[in-house]
Amino acid sequence: MGKLIKKICLVGPEGVGKTSLIKRFIDNSFDEKYRSTIGVQISQKLIELKPGQSVELIIWDLEGFDISKNYPMSYLLGAATFIFVADVSRPNTISELASIYSRILANTKMDVAPLIAINKIDLISVNERETELNKLKSSTIFSSASSFHLTSAKLGDSVEEIFNSVALSICTKND
Ligand code: GDP
Ligand code: MG
């Protein structure tokens, strides 16, 4: 079988930590300073799930998705799937993400179900995390998402997990 190369996109409101999640995954580093992403930045990483099962992820880091603007949907073309990101410390980013989510679902075709990452969990207590996760699981807004993950780009929690989970669904689909 030829090498599997797939595009994925991280989308979500501005400042939720999309760039930071990618940076943690690619370089295993974190930057406290906020540098707004302009347009798109592309990174790539080969993920080897097990011998003979690997995928090269081409990761598109998109500028904060402002639903009031005419977003360039063409950036999203050809993505195998999406990681939708919100910030747990700013609950409004979760509702904004819900609109972004339904808009993208209505306008794109993906190979595998998208994934939701609620980032910056280092800013809330362990008890609050449980409540947050249960709230998300019972909400119907993200109905077709495959899974919810509470992440911290700062500490690294569940960062490998989200990208590996995407790689696994892509590999399984293309087996
Ligand atoms: P983007 O606009 O979605 O790409 O967001 P950035 O990755 O640029 O992050 C925005 C700000 O949030 C930066 O100041 C980051 O340092 C900070 N940040 C990102 N992820 C985390 C996280 O997991 N925890 C905390 N505490 N801050 C974070
Ligand atoms: Mg960014």
CSV table of C-alpha atoms and ligand atoms in Angstrom, one decimal:
chain,number,residue,atom,x,y,z
A,1,MET,CA,0.0,0.0,0.0
A,2,GLY,CA,1.2,3.5,-0.8
A,3,LYS,CA,1.9,6.0,2.0
A,4,LEU,CA,-1.2,7.5,3.5
A,5,ILE,CA,-1.0,11.3,3.5
A,6,LYS,CA,-4.0,13.2,4.9
A,7,LYS,CA,-4.9,16.8,5.6
A,8,ILE,CA,-6.6,17.7,8.8
A,9,CYS,CA,-7.7,21.2,10.0
A,10,LEU,CA,-7.9,22.7,13.5
A,11,VAL,CA,-10.7,25.2,13.7
A,12,GLY,CA,-12.3,27.2,16.4
A,13,PRO,CA,-12.6,30.8,17.7
A,14,GLU,CA,-9.6,33.0,18.2
A,15,GLY,CA,-7.3,32.4,21.1
A,16,VAL,CA,-8.6,29.0,22.2
A,17,GLY,CA,-5.2,27.3,21.7
A,18,LYS,CA,-5.2,25.8,18.2
A,19,THR,CA,-1.7,26.9,17.4
A,20,SER,CA,-0.5,25.9,20.9
A,21,LEU,CA,-1.9,22.3,20.5
A,22,ILE,CA,-0.1,21.9,17.2
A,23,LYS,CA,3.1,23.3,18.7
A,24,ARG,CA,2.9,21.0,21.7
A,25,PHE,CA,2.3,18.0,19.4
A,26,ILE,CA,5.0,18.9,16.8
A,27,ASP,CA,7.8,20.4,19.0
A,28,ASN,CA,6.6,19.4,22.5
A,29,SER,CA,6.8,23.0,23.6
A,30,PHE,CA,4.5,25.8,24.8
A,31,ASP,CA,4.6,29.6,24.4
A,32,GLU,CA,2.7,31.8,26.9
A,33,LYS,CA,2.8,34.7,24.6
A,34,TYR,CA,-0.1,35.1,22.2
A,35,ARG,CA,0.7,35.5,18.5
A,36,SER,CA,-2.4,35.6,16.4
A,37,THR,CA,-2.3,33.3,13.4
A,38,ILE,CA,-2.7,35.1,10.1
A,39,GLY,CA,-4.2,33.0,7.3
A,40,VAL,CA,-3.0,29.5,7.5
A,41,GLN,CA,0.1,27.7,8.8
A,42,ILE,CA,0.8,24.2,7.7
A,43,SER,CA,2.8,21.5,9.7
A,44,GLN,CA,3.3,17.9,9.1
A,45,LYS,CA,4.0,14.8,11.1
A,46,LEU,CA,4.3,11.1,10.5
A,47,ILE,CA,2.3,9.1,12.9
A,48,GLU,CA,3.2,5.5,13.3
A,49,LEU,CA,0.4,3.7,15.1
A,50,LYS,CA,2.0,0.3,14.8
A,51,PRO,CA,4.4,-1.4,12.3
A,52,GLY,CA,2.8,-1.1,8.8
A,53,GLN,CA,0.1,1.4,10.0
A,54,SER,CA,1.1,5.0,9.6
A,55,VAL,CA,-0.2,8.2,8.3
A,56,GLU,CA,1.5,11.5,7.4
A,57,LEU,CA,-0.8,14.2,8.9
A,58,ILE,CA,-0.7,17.5,7.1
A,59,ILE,CA,-2.0,19.8,9.8
A,60,TRP,CA,-3.6,23.1,8.8
A,61,ASP,CA,-3.7,25.7,11.5
A,62,LEU,CA,-6.3,28.1,10.5
A,63,GLU,CA,-6.8,31.7,11.7
A,64,GLY,CA,-9.5,32.1,14.4
A,65,PHE,CA,-12.8,31.3,12.8
A,66,ASP,CA,-15.0,34.4,13.1
A,67,ILE,CA,-18.5,33.3,12.1
A,68,SER,CA,-19.5,36.9,11.4
A,69,LYS,CA,-16.9,37.1,8.7
A,70,ASN,CA,-17.0,35.5,5.3
A,71,TYR,CA,-14.6,32.7,6.2
A,72,PRO,CA,-12.6,31.2,3.3
A,73,MET,CA,-14.2,27.8,3.2
A,74,SER,CA,-11.7,26.9,0.4
A,75,TYR,CA,-9.1,26.4,3.2
A,76,LEU,CA,-11.1,23.5,4.4
A,77,LEU,CA,-11.3,21.6,1.1
A,78,GLY,CA,-9.9,18.1,1.1
A,79,ALA,CA,-9.6,17.7,4.8
A,80,ALA,CA,-10.0,14.1,6.0
A,81,THR,CA,-11.4,15.5,9.2
A,82,PHE,CA,-11.4,18.4,11.7
A,83,ILE,CA,-10.4,19.0,15.2
A,84,PHE,CA,-12.7,21.6,16.7
A,85,VAL,CA,-11.2,23.5,19.5
A,86,ALA,CA,-12.8,25.7,22.3
A,87,ASP,CA,-11.4,27.2,25.5
A,88,VAL,CA,-12.9,25.8,28.8
A,89,SER,CA,-12.1,29.1,30.6
A,90,ARG,CA,-14.3,31.0,28.1
A,91,PRO,CA,-17.7,29.2,27.9
A,92,ASN,CA,-18.8,31.5,25.0
A,93,THR,CA,-16.2,29.8,22.8
A,94,ILE,CA,-18.1,26.5,23.2
A,95,SER,CA,-21.3,28.1,21.9
A,96,GLU,CA,-19.3,29.8,19.1
A,97,LEU,CA,-17.7,26.5,18.3
A,98,ALA,CA,-21.1,24.9,18.0
A,99,SER,CA,-22.0,27.3,15.2
A,100,ILE,CA,-18.7,26.9,13.5
A,101,TYR,CA,-19.2,23.1,13.8
A,102,SER,CA,-22.6,23.1,12.2
A,103,ARG,CA,-21.5,25.4,9.4
A,104,ILE,CA,-18.5,23.3,8.5
A,105,LEU,CA,-20.5,20.1,8.7
A,106,ALA,CA,-23.0,21.5,6.3
A,107,ASN,CA,-20.4,22.7,3.8
A,108,THR,CA,-17.7,20.0,3.8
A,109,LYS,CA,-17.3,16.3,3.3
A,110,MET,CA,-15.1,14.4,5.7
A,111,ASP,CA,-13.7,10.9,5.6
A,112,VAL,CA,-14.0,10.3,9.4
A,113,ALA,CA,-16.0,11.9,12.2
A,114,PRO,CA,-14.5,15.1,13.7
A,115,LEU,CA,-13.3,15.4,17.2
A,116,ILE,CA,-13.8,18.1,19.8
A,117,ALA,CA,-11.0,19.4,22.0
A,118,ILE,CA,-11.9,21.6,24.9
A,119,ASN,CA,-8.5,23.2,25.7
A,120,LYS,CA,-6.9,25.0,28.7
A,121,ILE,CA,-8.1,22.5,31.3
A,122,ASP,CA,-5.2,23.4,33.4
A,123,LEU,CA,-7.2,26.6,34.3
A,124,ILE,CA,-10.0,24.7,36.0
A,125,SER,CA,-10.2,22.2,38.9
A,126,VAL,CA,-10.4,18.4,38.5
A,127,ASN,CA,-14.0,18.5,39.7
A,128,GLU,CA,-15.0,21.1,37.2
A,129,ARG,CA,-13.4,19.0,34.4
A,130,GLU,CA,-15.8,16.1,35.2
A,131,THR,CA,-18.8,18.4,35.1
A,132,GLU,CA,-17.6,20.0,31.8
A,133,LEU,CA,-17.2,16.7,30.1
A,134,ASN,CA,-20.6,15.4,31.2
A,135,LYS,CA,-22.2,18.6,30.0
A,136,LEU,CA,-20.6,18.2,26.6
A,137,LYS,CA,-21.5,14.5,26.3
A,138,SER,CA,-25.1,15.2,27.0
A,139,SER,CA,-25.4,18.2,24.7
A,140,THR,CA,-26.8,17.6,21.2
A,141,ILE,CA,-24.9,20.4,19.5
A,142,PHE,CA,-21.9,18.3,18.6
A,143,SER,CA,-24.1,15.3,17.6
A,144,SER,CA,-21.8,13.7,15.0
A,145,ALA,CA,-18.5,14.2,16.7
A,146,SER,CA,-16.7,11.0,17.5
A,147,SER,CA,-15.3,12.0,20.8
A,148,PHE,CA,-14.7,14.8,23.3
A,149,HIS,CA,-11.3,15.5,24.8
A,150,LEU,CA,-10.2,17.8,27.6
A,151,THR,CA,-6.8,19.1,26.6
A,152,SER,CA,-4.0,21.3,27.9
A,153,ALA,CA,-1.5,22.5,25.3
A,154,LYS,CA,0.3,24.1,28.3
A,155,LEU,CA,0.8,20.8,30.3
A,156,GLY,CA,0.4,18.4,27.4
A,157,ASP,CA,-2.7,16.6,28.7
A,158,SER,CA,-4.4,14.6,25.9
A,159,VAL,CA,-2.5,16.3,23.1
A,160,GLU,CA,-0.9,13.2,21.7
A,161,GLU,CA,-4.2,11.5,22.3
A,162,ILE,CA,-6.2,13.7,20.0
A,163,PHE,CA,-3.8,13.5,17.1
A,164,ASN,CA,-3.4,9.7,17.5
A,165,SER,CA,-7.1,9.3,17.7
A,166,VAL,CA,-7.5,11.2,14.4
A,167,ALA,CA,-4.7,9.1,12.9
A,168,LEU,CA,-6.3,5.9,14.1
A,169,SER,CA,-9.7,6.7,12.6
A,170,ILE,CA,-8.1,7.7,9.3
A,171,CYS,CA,-6.0,4.5,9.1
A,172,THR,CA,-8.9,2.3,10.0
A,173,LYS,CA,-11.1,3.9,7.4
A,174,ASN,CA,-8.3,3.5,4.8
A,175,ASP,CA,-7.4,-0.1,5.7
B,1,GDP,P1,-5.3,30.2,18.7
B,1,GDP,O1,-5.7,31.6,18.3
B,1,GDP,O2,-6.5,29.3,18.8
B,1,GDP,O3,-4.2,29.6,17.8
B,1,GDP,O4,-4.6,30.2,20.2
B,1,GDP,P2,-3.1,30.2,20.6
B,1,GDP,O5,-2.6,28.8,20.5
B,1,GDP,O6,-2.3,31.3,19.9
B,1,GDP,O7,-3.2,30.5,22.2
B,1,GDP,C1,-3.8,31.7,22.7
B,1,GDP,C2,-3.3,32.0,24.1
B,1,GDP,O8,-3.7,30.9,25.0
B,1,GDP,C3,-1.7,32.0,24.1
B,1,GDP,O9,-1.4,33.0,25.0
B,1,GDP,C4,-1.4,30.6,24.7
B,1,GDP,O10,-0.2,30.7,25.5
B,1,GDP,C5,-2.6,30.3,25.6
B,1,GDP,N1,-2.9,28.9,25.7
B,1,GDP,C6,-3.0,28.0,24.7
B,1,GDP,N2,-3.3,26.8,25.1
B,1,GDP,C7,-3.3,26.9,26.5
B,1,GDP,C8,-3.5,25.9,27.5
B,1,GDP,O11,-3.7,24.7,27.3
B,1,GDP,N3,-3.5,26.4,28.8
B,1,GDP,C9,-3.3,27.7,29.1
B,1,GDP,N4,-3.3,28.1,30.4
B,1,GDP,N5,-3.1,28.6,28.1
B,1,GDP,C10,-3.1,28.2,26.8
B,2,MG,MG,-3.4,30.4,16.1
